[in-house]
Amino acid sequence: MNGNIKIKGQLKLYMQWPVIMVLLLLLMDLCIFRISIKGGVIAICFIAVYLAIAVFQYHNSRADILNELISFATQYGQVQKSLLRDFIVPYALVDGRGRILWMNEAFSQLSQKPVKYHRSITSIFQEITIERLPKDESSEVLFQFENRDYRASMRKISIEAMLEDSGLIESDADNFLTAIYIFDETDVNRYKKERDEEKLVTGLLYLDNYEEALNSVEEVRRSLLVALIERKLNKYFSEMDGLVKKLEKDKFILILCQRSLEELKEKRFSILEEVKSINIGNDMDVTISIGIGINGANYVQNYEYSRIAIDLALGRGGDQVVIKDRDTMIYFGGKSQQMGKTTRVKARVKAHALKEFMVAKDKVVVMGHKISDVDSIGAGIGIYRAAKSLNKRAHIVVNNPTMSVRPIIENFINNPEYDEHMFVNSAEAKEIVDNNTVVVVVDTNKPSYTECEDLLSKTKTIVVLDHHRQGAEVISNAVLSYIEPFASSACEMVAEILQYFSDGIRIYNIEADALYAGIVIDTDNFTSKTGVRTFEAAAFLRRCGADVTRVRKMFRDDVSSYRAKAETVRTVETYRDSFAIGICPSSGLDSPTIVAAQAANELLDIDSIKASFVLTDYNNLIYISARAIDEVNVQLIMERLGGGGHINVAGAQLKDATVNGAIIQLKDTIDQMIKEGAI
């Protein structure tokens, strides 16, 4: 049995030492021979007997020693196996097909299967599939079993590596087993969750219309209104284990834990509506805005996040909550139309700041958004006039003007009163813009929407004038940002700025027409988003020579556009009895997006329609024009689709989509938001 088993290594050398010692005895015998031959003979006889006994003992005991060694190794392996079987950590071996070859007692107890269970591991733990077995050295799988959390740590074991020195098995290909260790992570996850829930969250809370609300109530009752507001806020957040501390008359700091924030999210920050219920005779509802910062590196960064969030909330019109989670923005509320302030102090301050920037530079370049519309071009022309009043070189960036704006542009081309390079394309603008240039962005605040985004990196002096609500994407390096979501149009804002820009500024008739046209188009003939300041701006432009008749003639539809709108209305689908969804044909139209927007406006005239959405396929993009009157915030819907805009005028652009696919995506978004209570 043991004939082919050989001893090697240190053990072999140890057993051969008695024989090796014979050489030393022979050397000793030589010395004895020199002294006495008789003594040498006697010594060699003893050496011969010793050698015979040593050789006999080596060969005769070798088998017994080997048997003892094998017995020890076997018992040692059994001890190891016993230890592994009784190992407190669940452990199993599976083959390349995921079939269980062996499991210990702990694994058997966890899986509730006998130790001789040899079926697939997936039949016990569905998350551990063949595809998730380690392809390299190791892998991990998180899963739940019997309402507890577990982590499976898997290691590859090479069969060939284990047996390469045995000489018993040869394999042409690599064969592997997988060792699976199961760790119970339930308590660890619970502690992590408790730690995360107790993290402090910093927020800022502002009263949007503090002064206006106080002015709408009798003076003797104003202190009562303030007290009721503070009481409502303190009571609401104290029930959430939160703390509200007043910083200024209309500003508060908010501190609460992450767990409370999650509760507020589930309630969709009902405090927004509860504050509006405070009424002691005030004609105007009180609204609040909240900015919250989370998951920053420290509390200071969370506070900075909250400052960015509150600025964004106010820039979007207020009456909403914005949560900044590092690079992600989450929005709540914002359903109501923000009341525009009648004071124009802000417009005057911004006008003076804009003038200072223009005076300090030699050139002014104005650009709007891609596929320029009347509001974008009109606002650009207004800024062009402001720059010219300071004798500055000015240009307006327009790429491929559509039919909707050509009537305006044609009034300035070949006009001796205007520079022949008044309108330039993106390539020409890149050659013009340098650090001695003011770049004014109008009618958009998203860098990716501008006519030439590269211009924003060629100068440090950037001014943004826009009436759209801000989103997560903003022009962050602007030295002056004037964003008024309650303004009807960018032309209205520019008209106000021109009134305070310079005392001696003169606006020509065709320039006044362009600004007036922008207001008319964006307000749908003063029927949408109009306020007191809208009519004041229109009156100013009328005094400057704007003519209603010329503007109307400028934007009469051609036959193909009129037919396209009629086709859109004819084929419209009413979804959920409240949402009109139409498709505007783009073939044969020079500006299908403008026609789609006009069709969306007309669909609002249909009874019971709360919001309208018109889609058109143009330039490998699906454009969605969304309109509403007052019941639905279409901006929130469009933001879910990657767009934005106003409460009642918004839009989005979808890449790599079809019209039918976009309609399905739109419907799913509406369904989801209705389910969440967002609309």
XYZ file of C-alpha atoms in Angstrom:
679
model
C 0.000 0.000 0.000
C 2.794 2.317 0.914
C 5.354 0.993 -1.530
C 5.046 3.984 -3.838
C 5.046 6.520 -1.035
C 8.389 8.121 -0.346
C 9.519 10.303 2.475
C 11.132 13.540 1.459
C 12.332 16.768 2.866
C 13.468 17.269 6.452
C 11.792 14.091 7.660
C 13.766 11.947 5.174
C 17.022 13.612 6.264
C 16.130 13.037 9.918
C 15.564 9.323 9.385
C 18.838 8.918 7.422
C 21.038 10.403 10.166
C 21.813 7.037 11.899
C 23.288 5.722 8.638
C 25.148 8.959 7.970
C 26.729 8.710 11.459
C 28.510 5.499 10.324
C 30.957 7.682 8.384
C 31.969 9.389 11.617
C 32.405 6.022 13.339
C 34.593 4.796 10.475
C 36.791 7.852 10.847
C 37.071 7.104 14.559
C 37.987 3.489 13.735
C 40.896 4.633 11.558
C 42.291 6.515 14.498
C 41.961 3.425 16.687
C 43.764 1.319 14.070
C 46.777 3.606 14.350
C 46.905 3.008 18.057
C 45.977 -0.686 18.127
C 45.155 -3.048 15.326
C 43.298 -5.338 17.696
C 41.242 -2.452 19.028
C 40.499 -1.310 15.473
C 39.198 -4.771 14.535
C 36.950 -4.889 17.572
C 35.647 -1.354 16.799
C 34.882 -2.189 13.170
C 32.923 -5.249 14.316
C 30.797 -3.011 16.514
C 30.394 -0.505 13.659
C 29.232 -3.309 11.346
C 26.678 -4.452 13.926
C 25.515 -0.809 14.413
C 25.168 -0.323 10.656
C 23.216 -3.533 10.267
C 20.868 -2.614 13.088
C 20.406 0.973 11.694
C 19.661 -0.265 8.165
C 17.329 -2.955 9.491
C 15.533 -0.450 11.717
C 15.227 2.112 8.882
C 13.677 -0.366 6.464
C 11.673 -2.325 8.990
C 10.120 0.741 10.754
C 9.584 2.823 7.578
C 6.169 1.391 6.855
C 5.015 1.865 10.454
C 6.285 5.445 10.480
C 4.538 6.189 7.193
C 1.310 4.710 8.503
C 1.581 6.855 11.608
C 2.176 9.955 9.461
C -0.806 9.166 7.242
C -2.956 8.555 10.315
C -1.861 11.900 11.772
C -2.586 13.707 8.506
C -5.970 12.050 8.279
C -6.851 13.005 11.828
C -5.570 16.554 11.160
C -7.786 16.815 8.055
C -10.733 15.515 10.044
C -10.092 18.189 12.674
C -10.000 20.851 9.951
C -13.190 19.494 8.424
C -14.832 19.399 11.838
C -13.799 22.974 12.517
C -15.140 24.057 9.119
C -18.354 22.100 9.644
C -18.911 23.785 13.002
C -17.724 27.193 11.718
C -20.052 29.939 12.946
C -20.044 31.656 9.539
C -22.286 29.951 6.946
C -19.975 28.411 4.349
C -20.580 26.399 1.193
C -18.766 25.151 -1.906
C -20.454 25.295 -5.322
C -19.252 24.194 -8.740
C -19.133 26.249 -11.935
C -22.846 25.609 -12.575
C -23.817 26.917 -9.153
C -24.620 23.444 -7.763
C -23.903 23.060 -4.047
C -21.184 20.473 -3.380
C -20.846 20.920 0.381
C -22.202 23.150 3.143
C -21.499 23.489 6.850
C -24.020 23.365 9.673
C -24.431 27.153 9.877
C -25.225 27.320 6.161
C -27.705 24.480 6.559
C -29.460 26.245 9.436
C -29.598 29.529 7.527
C -30.896 27.999 4.306
C -33.131 25.507 6.141
C -31.777 22.770 3.876
C -30.010 19.494 4.865
C -26.223 19.381 4.616
C -26.511 16.852 1.772
C -28.586 19.293 -0.319
C -26.899 19.393 -3.739
C -29.162 21.547 -5.884
C -28.442 24.997 -7.315
C -27.580 27.808 -4.902
C -30.120 29.955 -6.758
C -32.921 27.688 -5.513
C -32.133 28.955 -1.995
C -30.975 32.512 -2.618
C -32.457 33.881 -5.834
C -30.004 36.767 -5.998
C -26.974 34.436 -6.239
C -27.138 33.387 -9.889
C -24.543 31.755 -12.136
C -23.937 35.125 -13.798
C -23.028 36.651 -10.441
C -20.488 34.032 -9.477
C -16.985 35.555 -9.458
C -15.340 35.823 -12.870
C -12.091 37.077 -11.368
C -10.859 36.436 -7.851
C -13.888 37.437 -5.821
C -17.282 39.139 -5.836
C -20.072 40.066 -3.443
C -23.859 39.921 -3.575
C -26.251 41.724 -1.238
C -29.620 40.093 -0.693
C -32.481 39.676 1.729
C -33.632 36.372 3.171
C -36.285 35.810 5.793
C -36.579 39.596 6.360
C -32.891 39.952 7.140
C -30.033 41.514 5.172
C -27.122 39.358 4.083
C -23.881 39.753 2.171
C -22.491 36.821 0.207
C -18.711 37.001 -0.189
C -17.577 34.635 -2.952
C -14.024 33.466 -3.738
C -12.742 31.417 -6.660
C -10.804 28.239 -5.793
C -8.717 26.590 -8.510
C -8.954 22.781 -8.449
C -5.831 22.440 -10.568
C -3.840 24.632 -8.166
C -4.889 22.484 -5.245
C -3.910 19.242 -6.939
C -0.929 20.323 -9.025
C 1.565 18.707 -6.585
C -0.453 15.612 -5.907
C 0.360 13.779 -9.147
C -3.020 12.090 -8.961
C -5.184 14.260 -11.329
C -4.352 16.122 -14.506
C -6.656 18.721 -16.169
C -6.376 20.363 -19.574
C -8.567 23.337 -18.630
C -8.925 25.483 -15.558
C -11.613 24.130 -13.261
C -12.849 26.186 -10.370
C -15.002 25.877 -7.331
C -16.570 28.834 -5.564
C -16.432 29.258 -1.799
C -19.392 31.247 -0.483
C -19.375 32.933 2.919
C -22.660 34.441 4.151
C -22.523 37.400 6.556
C -25.550 38.791 8.364
C -25.570 42.574 7.739
C -28.942 43.303 9.350
C -27.643 44.952 12.507
C -24.920 46.840 10.658
C -27.446 48.196 8.152
C -29.786 49.143 10.972
C -27.033 51.080 12.728
C -26.078 52.787 9.466
C -29.692 53.719 8.843
C -30.074 55.109 12.353
C -26.872 57.110 11.901
C -28.050 58.486 8.550
C -31.481 59.334 9.938
C -29.925 61.333 12.743
C -27.681 63.417 10.458
C -28.460 67.109 10.748
C -29.891 68.913 7.732
C -29.496 72.653 7.256
C -32.088 74.804 5.504
C -33.090 78.401 4.889
C -36.710 79.542 4.905
C -37.748 82.874 3.386
C -41.112 84.606 3.320
C -41.536 85.453 -0.378
C -43.960 88.344 -0.102
C -43.498 89.580 3.453
C -43.817 93.283 2.705
C -46.687 92.868 0.247
C -48.677 90.657 2.637
C -48.233 93.128 5.507
C -49.267 96.022 3.307
C -52.459 94.182 2.384
C -53.707 94.139 5.990
C -54.592 96.852 8.467
C -51.598 98.292 10.304
C -52.891 97.336 13.761
C -53.183 93.710 12.684
C -49.769 93.341 11.070
C -48.030 92.156 14.220
C -50.753 89.516 14.622
C -50.143 88.282 11.063
C -46.412 87.976 11.728
C -47.069 86.143 15.011
C -49.421 83.689 13.314
C -46.883 82.964 10.595
C -44.094 82.305 13.105
C -46.398 80.192 15.257
C -47.411 78.089 12.253
C -43.781 77.532 11.256
C -42.593 76.691 14.770
C -45.447 74.291 15.420
C -45.071 72.513 12.101
C -41.329 71.928 12.334
C -41.299 71.190 16.070
C -43.611 68.253 15.349
C -40.878 67.058 12.985
C -38.167 67.424 15.660
C -36.947 70.474 13.797
C -35.794 73.886 14.897
C -36.695 77.206 13.255
C -34.719 80.285 14.231
C -35.493 83.767 12.957
C -32.548 85.530 11.340
C -34.291 88.605 9.940
C -37.868 89.775 9.702
C -38.575 87.511 6.708
C -35.703 85.005 6.913
C -35.326 81.882 9.063
C -32.744 79.145 9.486
C -34.061 75.619 9.626
C -32.342 72.647 11.317
C -33.776 69.136 11.343
C -32.603 65.542 11.048
C -32.577 63.427 7.914
C -35.460 61.304 9.180
C -37.660 64.371 9.488
C -36.674 65.480 5.994
C -37.880 62.160 4.602
C -41.219 62.672 6.369
C -41.476 66.135 4.852
C -40.806 64.676 1.411
C -43.589 62.136 1.891
C -45.937 64.977 2.843
C -44.573 66.980 -0.137
C -43.887 69.840 2.295
C -47.498 70.550 3.171
C -46.288 73.633 5.070
C -46.306 75.439 1.701
C -50.095 75.200 1.612
C -50.639 75.550 5.359
C -48.932 78.936 5.456
C -51.295 80.163 2.737
C -54.253 79.328 4.982
C -53.252 82.114 7.403
C -55.743 84.893 6.793
C -56.761 87.704 9.110
C -58.078 89.935 6.399
C -54.936 90.114 4.277
C -55.740 90.312 0.576
C -52.598 88.406 -0.397
C -51.715 84.879 0.695
C -48.364 84.460 2.410
C -45.981 82.167 0.546
C -42.639 80.727 1.619
C -39.581 79.325 -0.092
C -37.241 76.753 1.463
C -33.732 75.807 0.397
C -32.157 72.690 1.930
C -28.654 71.286 1.504
C -27.817 67.638 2.195
C -24.962 65.149 1.842
C -22.220 67.755 1.899
C -18.771 66.974 3.248
C -19.565 68.931 6.431
C -22.147 71.267 7.951
C -20.549 74.313 6.335
C -20.952 72.790 2.890
C -24.559 71.821 3.655
C -25.208 75.448 4.567
C -23.662 76.565 1.271
C -25.861 74.065 -0.528
C -28.905 75.509 1.231
C -27.936 79.028 0.129
C -27.689 77.861 -3.474
C -31.021 76.049 -3.114
C -32.865 79.070 -1.685
C -31.494 81.312 -4.432
C -32.744 78.812 -6.984
C -36.152 78.604 -5.281
C -36.506 82.381 -5.367
C -35.223 82.481 -8.941
C -37.952 80.030 -9.923
C -40.634 82.298 -8.514
C -40.821 81.181 -4.903
C -43.589 79.226 -3.159
C -41.546 76.040 -3.376
C -38.855 73.884 -1.798
C -35.540 73.142 -3.458
C -33.265 70.437 -2.041
C -29.665 70.400 -3.238
C -28.066 66.972 -2.904
C -24.540 67.649 -4.176
C -25.082 67.986 -7.945
C -28.751 66.969 -7.847
C -31.725 69.296 -7.393
C -35.107 68.125 -6.084
C -38.173 70.380 -6.356
C -41.429 70.482 -4.421
C -44.333 72.891 -4.773
C -44.185 75.809 -7.142
C -47.747 75.230 -8.294
C -49.057 78.771 -7.839
C -48.327 81.767 -9.998
C -45.988 84.143 -8.207
C -47.324 87.677 -7.983
C -45.072 90.193 -9.647
C -43.910 93.134 -7.583
C -45.142 96.520 -8.760
C -41.948 98.243 -7.709
C -39.256 98.623 -10.364
C -36.390 99.346 -7.997
C -34.693 96.099 -8.952
C -34.937 96.951 -12.650
C -33.332 100.339 -12.000
C -30.475 98.781 -9.994
C -29.833 96.161 -12.677
C -29.941 98.826 -15.420
C -27.263 100.888 -13.691
C -25.112 97.787 -13.105
C -25.428 96.772 -16.769
C -24.422 100.258 -17.858
C -21.309 100.152 -15.678
C -20.199 96.864 -17.218
C -20.783 98.178 -20.732
C -18.908 101.402 -20.058
C -15.871 99.429 -18.874
C -15.684 97.315 -22.070
C -15.294 98.109 -25.764
C -17.638 95.533 -27.293
C -21.072 94.081 -26.524
C -22.280 90.753 -27.931
C -25.896 89.702 -27.353
C -27.218 86.187 -27.850
C -30.456 84.411 -27.080
C -31.425 80.762 -27.252
C -31.181 78.338 -30.123
C -33.911 78.634 -32.773
C -34.401 82.269 -31.838
C -37.962 83.459 -31.367
C -39.445 86.956 -31.422
C -38.879 87.547 -27.702
C -35.213 86.538 -27.951
C -34.533 88.738 -31.016
C -36.540 91.666 -29.636
C -34.656 91.612 -26.321
C -31.376 91.396 -28.214
C -32.268 94.461 -30.252
C -33.109 96.357 -27.056
C -29.680 95.557 -25.574
C -28.107 96.493 -28.915
C -29.714 99.958 -28.652
C -28.429 100.325 -25.059
C -24.870 99.514 -26.196
C -25.084 101.914 -29.149
C -26.238 104.710 -26.854
C -22.818 104.346 -25.175
C -21.069 104.300 -28.567
C -20.014 100.687 -28.118
C -19.492 98.172 -30.883
C -22.420 95.756 -30.625
C -23.505 92.520 -32.315
C -26.399 90.082 -32.039
C -25.689 86.363 -32.504
C -28.263 84.628 -34.716
C -27.777 81.294 -36.444
C -30.214 80.305 -39.196
C -33.069 82.728 -38.399
C -36.492 81.137 -38.778
C -39.423 82.577 -40.652
C -40.911 83.870 -37.384
C -38.031 86.312 -36.822
C -37.057 87.126 -40.399
C -39.589 89.991 -40.691
C -37.860 91.698 -37.733
C -34.300 91.062 -38.926
C -35.096 92.265 -42.463
C -35.986 95.686 -41.056
C -32.357 96.112 -39.943
C -30.455 94.458 -42.788
C -29.340 96.921 -45.487
C -30.623 99.743 -43.307
C -28.111 102.615 -43.431
C -28.927 103.489 -39.809
C -27.489 100.190 -38.615
C -24.149 98.436 -38.863
C -23.986 95.813 -41.595
C -22.496 93.425 -39.009
C -25.311 93.969 -36.511
C -26.249 90.272 -36.839
C -23.450 87.671 -36.786
C -23.303 83.890 -36.623
C -21.486 81.798 -34.028
C -18.243 81.536 -36.002
C -18.053 85.310 -36.425
C -18.957 85.873 -32.766
C -16.076 83.655 -31.624
C -13.666 85.920 -33.509
C -15.174 89.020 -31.884
C -15.471 87.999 -28.237
C -12.474 88.477 -25.938
C -11.845 89.653 -22.379
C -12.753 93.187 -23.450
C -16.291 92.127 -24.387
C -19.568 92.051 -22.485
C -21.638 88.995 -23.442
C -25.331 89.523 -22.675
C -27.514 86.394 -22.673
C -31.246 87.074 -23.082
C -34.352 84.873 -22.859
C -32.512 81.842 -21.449
C -30.404 80.988 -18.416
C -29.173 77.567 -19.519
C -25.746 77.525 -21.195
C -26.642 74.563 -23.416
C -29.639 76.478 -24.817
C -27.660 79.524 -25.961
C -26.854 80.180 -29.623
C -23.129 79.722 -28.985
C -22.139 78.185 -25.660
C -18.432 78.643 -26.435
C -18.766 82.417 -25.982
C -19.359 81.909 -22.265
C -15.770 80.730 -21.823
C -14.148 83.472 -23.901
C -14.909 86.361 -21.531
C -15.311 86.917 -17.805
C -18.017 89.584 -18.177
C -21.324 87.769 -18.725
C -24.776 89.227 -18.052
C -27.956 87.124 -17.962
C -31.421 88.643 -18.491
C -34.228 86.103 -18.474
C -37.819 85.539 -17.433
C -37.723 81.725 -17.270
C -37.489 79.862 -14.003
C -34.065 78.572 -13.148
C -33.259 74.888 -13.179
C -30.258 72.807 -12.144
C -28.339 73.955 -15.230
C -27.404 77.636 -14.939
C -24.795 80.034 -16.272
C -22.667 80.001 -13.155
C -20.003 82.544 -14.113
C -22.320 85.518 -14.751
C -21.236 88.818 -13.157
C -24.824 90.114 -13.350
C -27.897 87.888 -13.308
C -31.370 89.425 -13.577
C -33.978 86.663 -13.624
C -37.623 87.560 -13.004
C -39.946 84.536 -13.430
C -43.062 86.653 -13.035
C -42.120 88.877 -16.007
C -44.119 88.155 -19.150
C -41.140 88.198 -21.489
C -37.503 89.122 -21.864
C -38.658 92.101 -23.951
C -40.640 93.419 -20.979
C -37.528 93.223 -18.791
C -35.347 94.939 -21.405
C -37.967 97.666 -21.906
C -37.844 98.401 -18.168
C -34.045 98.465 -18.205
C -34.016 100.918 -21.121
C -36.164 103.340 -19.136
C -33.459 103.579 -16.464
C -30.392 102.936 -18.595
C -29.750 106.482 -19.758
C -31.718 109.710 -19.704
C -30.927 110.582 -23.289
C -31.460 107.157 -24.845
C -33.523 107.158 -28.014
C -35.373 104.085 -29.203
C -36.255 103.997 -32.894
C -39.626 102.856 -34.232
C -38.462 99.527 -35.624
C -36.641 98.770 -32.358
C -39.772 99.563 -30.365
C -41.738 97.334 -32.768
C -39.352 94.429 -32.110
C -39.630 94.786 -28.320
C -43.391 95.231 -28.480
C -43.693 92.168 -30.735
C -41.786 90.048 -28.210
C -44.263 91.002 -25.483
C -47.263 90.377 -27.762
C -46.073 86.934 -28.835
C -45.050 85.717 -25.369
C -48.285 86.948 -23.758
C -50.472 85.675 -26.608
C -51.795 89.193 -27.236
C -51.778 90.153 -23.532
C -53.938 87.211 -22.449
C -51.271 85.191 -20.604
C -48.722 86.046 -17.897
C -49.551 89.746 -18.004
C -49.154 92.029 -15.008
C -49.178 95.711 -14.252
C -45.577 96.093 -15.346
C -46.316 94.302 -18.634
C -48.769 97.007 -19.650
C -46.446 99.730 -18.375
C -43.643 98.367 -20.550
C -46.014 98.168 -23.527
C -47.113 101.765 -22.912
C -43.469 102.885 -22.834
C -42.808 101.184 -26.162
C -45.940 102.713 -27.665
C -44.633 106.123 -26.663
C -41.355 105.242 -28.390
C -43.216 104.624 -31.654
C -44.257 100.969 -31.592
C -47.181 100.416 -33.941
C -49.725 97.672 -33.270
C -50.740 97.428 -36.906
C -47.183 96.979 -38.159
C -46.573 94.298 -35.540
C -49.737 92.436 -36.490
C -48.880 92.475 -40.197
C -45.387 91.287 -39.368
C -46.631 88.035 -37.855
C -49.492 86.962 -40.054
C -49.399 83.211 -40.824
C -48.837 81.776 -44.258
C -51.226 79.131 -45.601
C -48.999 76.150 -44.774
C -48.576 77.239 -41.144
C -52.313 77.817 -40.775
C -53.054 74.364 -42.198
C -50.508 72.786 -39.863
C -52.209 74.368 -36.843
C -55.586 73.229 -38.103
C -54.264 69.687 -38.561
C -52.868 69.727 -35.036
C -56.221 70.763 -33.588
C -58.080 68.223 -35.754
C -56.018 65.256 -34.573
C -55.662 66.266 -30.917
C -56.061 63.579 -28.231
C -57.662 64.351 -24.894
C -55.850 62.486 -22.136
C -57.441 62.032 -18.708
C -60.209 64.401 -19.834
C -57.947 67.371 -19.017
C -54.779 67.240 -21.118
C -54.764 67.949 -24.844
C -51.934 66.196 -26.714
C -51.382 67.026 -30.366
C -48.819 66.400 -33.105
C -47.809 69.278 -35.338
C -46.594 68.214 -38.820
C -43.191 69.692 -39.633
C -42.921 68.990 -43.344
C -43.159 72.111 -45.468
C -42.828 74.439 -42.464
C -39.927 76.803 -41.967
C -40.534 77.133 -38.208
C -42.519 74.118 -36.999
C -41.652 74.799 -33.345
C -43.281 78.238 -33.549
C -46.377 76.759 -35.194
C -46.507 74.081 -32.490
C -46.397 76.742 -29.776
C -49.205 78.661 -31.461
C -51.276 75.481 -31.746
C -50.718 74.761 -28.056
C -52.065 78.213 -27.220
C -55.183 77.643 -29.314
C -55.891 74.267 -27.690
C -56.382 76.054 -24.369
C -59.564 77.565 -25.797
C -61.179 74.108 -25.683
C -63.516 73.648 -22.734
C -62.303 71.411 -19.857
C -58.674 71.447 -21.093
C -56.298 72.263 -18.240
C -53.055 71.962 -20.196
C -52.020 71.406 -23.797
C -48.957 69.677 -25.242
C -48.005 69.841 -28.906
C -45.129 67.728 -30.216
C -43.212 68.201 -33.442
C -40.288 66.368 -35.019
C -37.667 68.877 -36.163
C -33.891 68.616 -36.725
C -33.744 65.089 -35.244
C -35.296 66.308 -32.006
C -38.773 66.023 -30.574
C -39.908 69.480 -29.442
C -42.725 69.732 -26.908
C -44.612 73.000 -26.426
C -46.628 72.993 -23.198
C -49.267 75.557 -22.242
C -51.702 75.960 -19.352
C -53.997 78.644 -17.958
C -53.936 78.368 -14.177
C -54.795 74.870 -12.952
C -51.662 72.942 -13.957
C -47.997 73.848 -13.651
C -46.619 72.677 -16.993
C -43.116 73.772 -16.003
C -42.919 70.929 -13.455
C -44.008 68.445 -16.107
C -41.465 69.688 -18.626
C -38.682 69.618 -16.024
C -39.302 65.896 -15.597
C -38.606 65.594 -19.334
C -35.427 67.666 -19.162
C -36.968 71.026 -20.119
C -38.390 73.954 -18.208
C -40.044 77.335 -18.569
C -42.920 79.011 -16.747
C -45.880 77.777 -14.762
C -48.164 78.147 -17.785
C -45.655 78.275 -20.670
C -42.930 75.633 -20.896
C -41.205 73.268 -23.279
C -38.738 70.428 -23.656
C -36.494 68.818 -26.249
C -36.110 65.044 -26.428
C -33.129 63.406 -28.136
C -33.105 59.930 -29.664
C -36.879 59.670 -29.467
C -39.858 59.286 -31.765
C -43.086 61.266 -31.588
C -45.059 58.224 -30.396
C -42.365 57.357 -27.872
C -42.358 60.945 -26.602
C -46.146 60.853 -26.189
C -45.874 57.668 -24.113
C -43.126 59.266 -22.012
C -45.275 62.387 -21.548
C -48.292 60.358 -20.467
C -46.217 58.306 -18.037
C -44.843 61.518 -16.535
C -48.343 62.966 -16.116
C -49.562 59.734 -14.498
C -46.611 59.629 -12.125
C -46.989 63.267 -11.085
C -50.729 62.867 -10.499
C -49.995 59.803 -8.366
C -47.420 61.792 -6.365
C -49.745 64.769 -6.032
C -47.238 67.006 -7.830
C -49.938 68.286 -10.233
